[in-house]
Tab-separated table of C-alpha atoms in Angstrom:
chain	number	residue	atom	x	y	z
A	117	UNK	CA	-10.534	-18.019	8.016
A	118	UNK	CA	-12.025	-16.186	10.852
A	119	UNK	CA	-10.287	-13.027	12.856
A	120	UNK	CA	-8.461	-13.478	15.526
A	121	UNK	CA	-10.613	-13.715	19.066
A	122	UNK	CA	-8.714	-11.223	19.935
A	123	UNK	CA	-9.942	-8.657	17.191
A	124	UNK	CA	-13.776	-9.935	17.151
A	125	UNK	CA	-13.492	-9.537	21.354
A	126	UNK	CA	-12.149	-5.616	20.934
A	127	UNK	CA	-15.226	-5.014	18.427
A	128	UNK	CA	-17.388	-5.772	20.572
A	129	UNK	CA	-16.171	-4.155	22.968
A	130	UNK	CA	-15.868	-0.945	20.869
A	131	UNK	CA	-19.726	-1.610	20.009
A	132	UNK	CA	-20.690	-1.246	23.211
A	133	UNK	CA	-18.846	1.439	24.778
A	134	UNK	CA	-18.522	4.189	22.351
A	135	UNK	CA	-20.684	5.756	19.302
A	136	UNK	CA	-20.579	4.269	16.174
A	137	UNK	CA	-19.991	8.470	15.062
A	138	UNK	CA	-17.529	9.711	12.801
A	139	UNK	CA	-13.785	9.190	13.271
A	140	UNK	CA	-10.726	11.331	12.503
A	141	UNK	CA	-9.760	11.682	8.829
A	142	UNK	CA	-6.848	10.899	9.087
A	143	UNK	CA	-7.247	7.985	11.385
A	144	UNK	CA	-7.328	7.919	15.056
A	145	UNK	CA	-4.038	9.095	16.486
A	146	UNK	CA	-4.174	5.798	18.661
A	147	UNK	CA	-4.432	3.508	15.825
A	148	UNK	CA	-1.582	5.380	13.298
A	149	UNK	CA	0.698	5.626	16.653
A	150	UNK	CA	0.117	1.527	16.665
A	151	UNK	CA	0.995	1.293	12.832
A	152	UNK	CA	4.792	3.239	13.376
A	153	UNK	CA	5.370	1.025	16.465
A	154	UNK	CA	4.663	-2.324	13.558
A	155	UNK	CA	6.868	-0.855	11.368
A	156	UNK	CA	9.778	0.165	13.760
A	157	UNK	CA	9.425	-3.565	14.951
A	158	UNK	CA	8.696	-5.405	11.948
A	159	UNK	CA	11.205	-3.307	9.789
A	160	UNK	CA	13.066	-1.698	11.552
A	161	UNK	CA	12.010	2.338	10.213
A	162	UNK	CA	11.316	5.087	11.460
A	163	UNK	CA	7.260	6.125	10.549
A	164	UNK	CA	5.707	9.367	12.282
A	165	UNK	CA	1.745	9.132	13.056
A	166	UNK	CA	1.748	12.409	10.799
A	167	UNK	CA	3.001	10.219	7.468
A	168	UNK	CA	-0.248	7.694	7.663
A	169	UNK	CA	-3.179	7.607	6.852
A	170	UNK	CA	-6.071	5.213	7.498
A	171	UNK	CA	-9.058	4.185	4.935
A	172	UNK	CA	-11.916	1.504	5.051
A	173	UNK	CA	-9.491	-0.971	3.276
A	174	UNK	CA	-5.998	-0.879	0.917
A	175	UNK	CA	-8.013	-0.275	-2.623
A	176	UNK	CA	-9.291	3.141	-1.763
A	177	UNK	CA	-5.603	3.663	-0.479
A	178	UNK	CA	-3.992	2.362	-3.946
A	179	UNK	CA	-6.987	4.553	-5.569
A	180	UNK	CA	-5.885	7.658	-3.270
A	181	UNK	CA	-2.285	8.050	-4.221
A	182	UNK	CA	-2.751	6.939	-7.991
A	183	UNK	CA	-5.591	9.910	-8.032
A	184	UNK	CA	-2.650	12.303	-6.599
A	185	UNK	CA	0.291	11.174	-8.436
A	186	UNK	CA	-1.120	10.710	-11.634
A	187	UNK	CA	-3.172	13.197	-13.740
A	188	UNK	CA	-5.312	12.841	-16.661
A	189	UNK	CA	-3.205	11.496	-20.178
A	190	UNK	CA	-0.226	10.596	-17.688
A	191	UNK	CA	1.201	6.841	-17.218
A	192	UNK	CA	1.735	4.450	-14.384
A	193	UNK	CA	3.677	1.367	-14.810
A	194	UNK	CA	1.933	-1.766	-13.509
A	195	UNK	CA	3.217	-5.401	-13.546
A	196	UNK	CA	2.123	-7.961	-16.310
A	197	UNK	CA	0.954	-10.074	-14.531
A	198	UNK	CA	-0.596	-8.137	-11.856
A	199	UNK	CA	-3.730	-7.646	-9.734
A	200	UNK	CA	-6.554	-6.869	-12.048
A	201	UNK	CA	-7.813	-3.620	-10.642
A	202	UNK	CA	-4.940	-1.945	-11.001
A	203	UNK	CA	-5.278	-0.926	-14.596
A	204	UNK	CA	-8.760	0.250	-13.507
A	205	UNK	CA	-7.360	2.688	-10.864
A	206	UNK	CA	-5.635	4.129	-13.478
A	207	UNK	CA	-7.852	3.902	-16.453
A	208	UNK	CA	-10.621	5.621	-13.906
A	209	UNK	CA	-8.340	8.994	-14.056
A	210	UNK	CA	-7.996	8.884	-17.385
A	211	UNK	CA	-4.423	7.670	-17.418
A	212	UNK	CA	-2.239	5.206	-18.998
A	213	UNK	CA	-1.302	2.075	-17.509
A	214	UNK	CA	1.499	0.419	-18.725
A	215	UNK	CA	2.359	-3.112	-18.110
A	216	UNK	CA	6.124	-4.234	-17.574
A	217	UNK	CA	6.774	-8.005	-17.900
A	218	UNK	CA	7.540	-10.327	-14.675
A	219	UNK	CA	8.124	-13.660	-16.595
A	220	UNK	CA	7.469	-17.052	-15.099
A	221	UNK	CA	11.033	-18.169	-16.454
A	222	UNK	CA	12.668	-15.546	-13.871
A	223	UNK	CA	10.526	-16.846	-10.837
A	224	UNK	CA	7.924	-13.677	-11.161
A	225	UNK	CA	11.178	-11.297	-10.742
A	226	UNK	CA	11.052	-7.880	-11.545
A	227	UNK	CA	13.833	-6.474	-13.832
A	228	UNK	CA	14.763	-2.733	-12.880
A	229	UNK	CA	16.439	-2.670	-16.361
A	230	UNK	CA	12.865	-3.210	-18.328
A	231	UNK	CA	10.775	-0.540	-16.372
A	232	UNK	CA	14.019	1.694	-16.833
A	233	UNK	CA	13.304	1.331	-20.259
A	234	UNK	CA	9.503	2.209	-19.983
A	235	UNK	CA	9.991	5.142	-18.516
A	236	UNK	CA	8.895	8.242	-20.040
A	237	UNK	CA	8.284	11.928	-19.529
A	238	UNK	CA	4.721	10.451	-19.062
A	239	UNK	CA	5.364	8.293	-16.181
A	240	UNK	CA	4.290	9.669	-12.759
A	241	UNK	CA	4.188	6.405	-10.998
A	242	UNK	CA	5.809	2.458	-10.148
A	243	UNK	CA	3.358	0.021	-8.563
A	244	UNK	CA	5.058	-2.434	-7.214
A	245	UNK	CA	3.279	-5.207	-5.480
A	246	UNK	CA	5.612	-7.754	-3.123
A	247	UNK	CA	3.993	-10.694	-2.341
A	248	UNK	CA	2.288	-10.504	-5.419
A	249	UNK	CA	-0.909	-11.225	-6.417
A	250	UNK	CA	-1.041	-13.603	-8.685
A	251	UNK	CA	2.410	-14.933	-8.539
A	252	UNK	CA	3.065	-14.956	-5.324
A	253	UNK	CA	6.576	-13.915	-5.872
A	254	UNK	CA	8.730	-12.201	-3.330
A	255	UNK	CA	11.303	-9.269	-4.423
A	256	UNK	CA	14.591	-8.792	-2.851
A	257	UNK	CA	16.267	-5.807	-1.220
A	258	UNK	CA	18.287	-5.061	-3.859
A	259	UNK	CA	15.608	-5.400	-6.641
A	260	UNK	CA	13.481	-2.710	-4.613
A	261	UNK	CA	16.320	-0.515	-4.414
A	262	UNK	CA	16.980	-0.471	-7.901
A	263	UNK	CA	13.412	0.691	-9.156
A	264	UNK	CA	13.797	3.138	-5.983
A	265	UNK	CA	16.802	5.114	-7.810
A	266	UNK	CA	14.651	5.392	-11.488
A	267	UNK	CA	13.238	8.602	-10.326
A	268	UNK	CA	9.595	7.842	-10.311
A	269	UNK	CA	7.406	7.562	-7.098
A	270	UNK	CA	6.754	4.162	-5.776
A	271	UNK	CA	3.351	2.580	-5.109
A	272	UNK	CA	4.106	-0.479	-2.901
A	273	UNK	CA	1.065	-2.948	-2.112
A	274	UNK	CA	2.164	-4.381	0.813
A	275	UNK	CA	-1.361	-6.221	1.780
A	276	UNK	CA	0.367	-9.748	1.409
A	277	UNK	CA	3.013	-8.531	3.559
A	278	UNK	CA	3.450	-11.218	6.543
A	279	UNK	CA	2.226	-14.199	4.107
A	280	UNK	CA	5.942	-15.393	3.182
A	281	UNK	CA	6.849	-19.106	3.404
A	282	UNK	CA	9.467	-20.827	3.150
A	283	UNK	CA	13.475	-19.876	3.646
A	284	UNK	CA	14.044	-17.611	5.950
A	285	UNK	CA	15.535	-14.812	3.402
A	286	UNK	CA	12.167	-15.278	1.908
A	287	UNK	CA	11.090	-12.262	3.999
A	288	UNK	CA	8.626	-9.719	2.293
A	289	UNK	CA	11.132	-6.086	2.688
A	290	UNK	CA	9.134	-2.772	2.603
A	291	UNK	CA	9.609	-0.344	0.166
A	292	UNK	CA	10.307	1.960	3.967
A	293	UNK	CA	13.312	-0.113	4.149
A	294	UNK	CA	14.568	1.239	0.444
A	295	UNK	CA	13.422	4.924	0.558
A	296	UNK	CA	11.454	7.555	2.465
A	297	UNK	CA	10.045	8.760	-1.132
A	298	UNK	CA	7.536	6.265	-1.173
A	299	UNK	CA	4.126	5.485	-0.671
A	300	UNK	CA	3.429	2.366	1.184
A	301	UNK	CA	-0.510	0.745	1.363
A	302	UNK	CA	-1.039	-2.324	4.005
A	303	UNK	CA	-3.828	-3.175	5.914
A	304	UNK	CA	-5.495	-6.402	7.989
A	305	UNK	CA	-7.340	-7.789	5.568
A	306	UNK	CA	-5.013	-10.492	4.541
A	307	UNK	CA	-2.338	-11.456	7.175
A	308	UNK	CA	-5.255	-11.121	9.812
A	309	UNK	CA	-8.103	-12.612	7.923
A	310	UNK	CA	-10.040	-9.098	8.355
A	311	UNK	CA	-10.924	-8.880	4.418
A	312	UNK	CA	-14.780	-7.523	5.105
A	313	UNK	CA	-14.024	-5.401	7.561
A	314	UNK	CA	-11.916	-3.163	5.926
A	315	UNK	CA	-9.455	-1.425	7.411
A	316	UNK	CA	-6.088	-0.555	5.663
A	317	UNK	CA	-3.365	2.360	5.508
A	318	UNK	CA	-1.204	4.363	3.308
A	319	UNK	CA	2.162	5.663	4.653
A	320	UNK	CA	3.893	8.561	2.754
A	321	UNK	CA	6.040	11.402	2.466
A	322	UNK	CA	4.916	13.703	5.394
A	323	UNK	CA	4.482	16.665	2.668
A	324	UNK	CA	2.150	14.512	0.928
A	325	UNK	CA	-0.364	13.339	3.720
A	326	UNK	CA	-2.370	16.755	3.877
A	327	UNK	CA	-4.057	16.416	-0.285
A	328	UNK	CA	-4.421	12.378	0.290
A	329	UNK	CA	-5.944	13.393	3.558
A	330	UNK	CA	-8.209	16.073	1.693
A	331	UNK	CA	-9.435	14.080	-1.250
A	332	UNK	CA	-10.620	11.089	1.594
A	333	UNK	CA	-12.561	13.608	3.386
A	334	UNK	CA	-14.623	14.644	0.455
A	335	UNK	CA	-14.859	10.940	-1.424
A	336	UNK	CA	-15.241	8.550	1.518
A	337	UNK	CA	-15.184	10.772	4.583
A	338	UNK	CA	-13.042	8.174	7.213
A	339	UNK	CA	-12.751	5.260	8.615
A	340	UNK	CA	-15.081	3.182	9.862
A	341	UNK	CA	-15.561	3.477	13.874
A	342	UNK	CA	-15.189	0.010	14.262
């Protein structure tokens, strides 16, 4: 699919009216003001422009936060089956990923009670991913909630977010909606058919923002302009 007219007309644009020179670590101020409005209107949360924090696409974002949360010899629990790189993100730290089993005989669902269970004094993260890739399942409110209260941080991959069909309760809900001790990765390359241009962003606790923001400084600098 190609981008909207309106995004390809608003590159060009940018093109020719301003540098292609660095941009703000963080993310333009603009641009992260733009992402709390979504979520206050698609979600209906509260996000401050200081909790976000904009990459050249959601993988360096999921990369980011597993790099923080998750030292060397620690674990992060993943879902089998699940998007292939994320055992990589892991295994790149030197940590342990461990898979926790979404059956096809459930519809995909996840089962608080099972990652309960592979929990350990290792664990320093959840990844949850809702749509998923591959299964395409959707979780509900009260599944998200539960793996909320098992007192590990969240991951949330949100990137399919806005690619529900079906029933309306079929709506994707953010991990926002659940908790505020969460860290939430989105971005346009799906919903807006923006893969190779590669633009994405991680929402967290506000505390948080200031290391994620370091380490993207000295691995991949910012943004692109564009």
């Amino acid at each position: 699919f190609q981008a909207p007219s309106v995004a390809l007309e608003a590159l060009q644009e940018s093109l020719a009216a301003h540098p292609a020179g660095y941009t703000v670590t963080q993310g333009t101020l603009e641009l992260r003001e733009a992402i709390c409005r979504k979520y206050q209107r698609d979600y209906g949360v509260a996000v401050r422009p200081e909790q976000v924090l904009v990459s050249g696409g959601s993988s360096v974002l999921l990369f980011l936060a597993i790099r923080l949360l998750a030292p060397p010899g620690s674990a992060v629990l993943i879902t089998d089956p699940g998007y292939a790189c994320y055992d990589n993100f892991v295994l790149t730290f030197h940590g342990k990923p461990i898979g926790y089993e979404v059956p096809a005989d459930t519809g995909f669902r996840y089962d608080p009670a099972l990652i309960g269970k592979l929990i350990s004094g290792r664990s320093k993260g959840i990844l949850i991913n809702s749509p998923s890739n591959p299964t395409a399942a959707v979780q509900d409110h009260d599944t998200l909630k539960q793996i909320a209260a098992l007192g590990v941080p969240v991951i949330s991959d949100e990137i399919y977010h806005g690619l529900e069909y079906g029933a309306a309760d079929a709506r994707a809900v953010s991990m926002l909606e659940v908790t505020d001790e969460c860290f939430v990765v989105d971005g346009l390359s799906k919903r807006y058919a923006m893969t190779g241009l590669r633009v994405g962003w991680l929402i967290a606790p506000q505390s948080l923002v200031a290391p994620l923001q370091r380490l993207q400084q000295n691995l991949f600098v910012c943004a692109s302009s564009l």
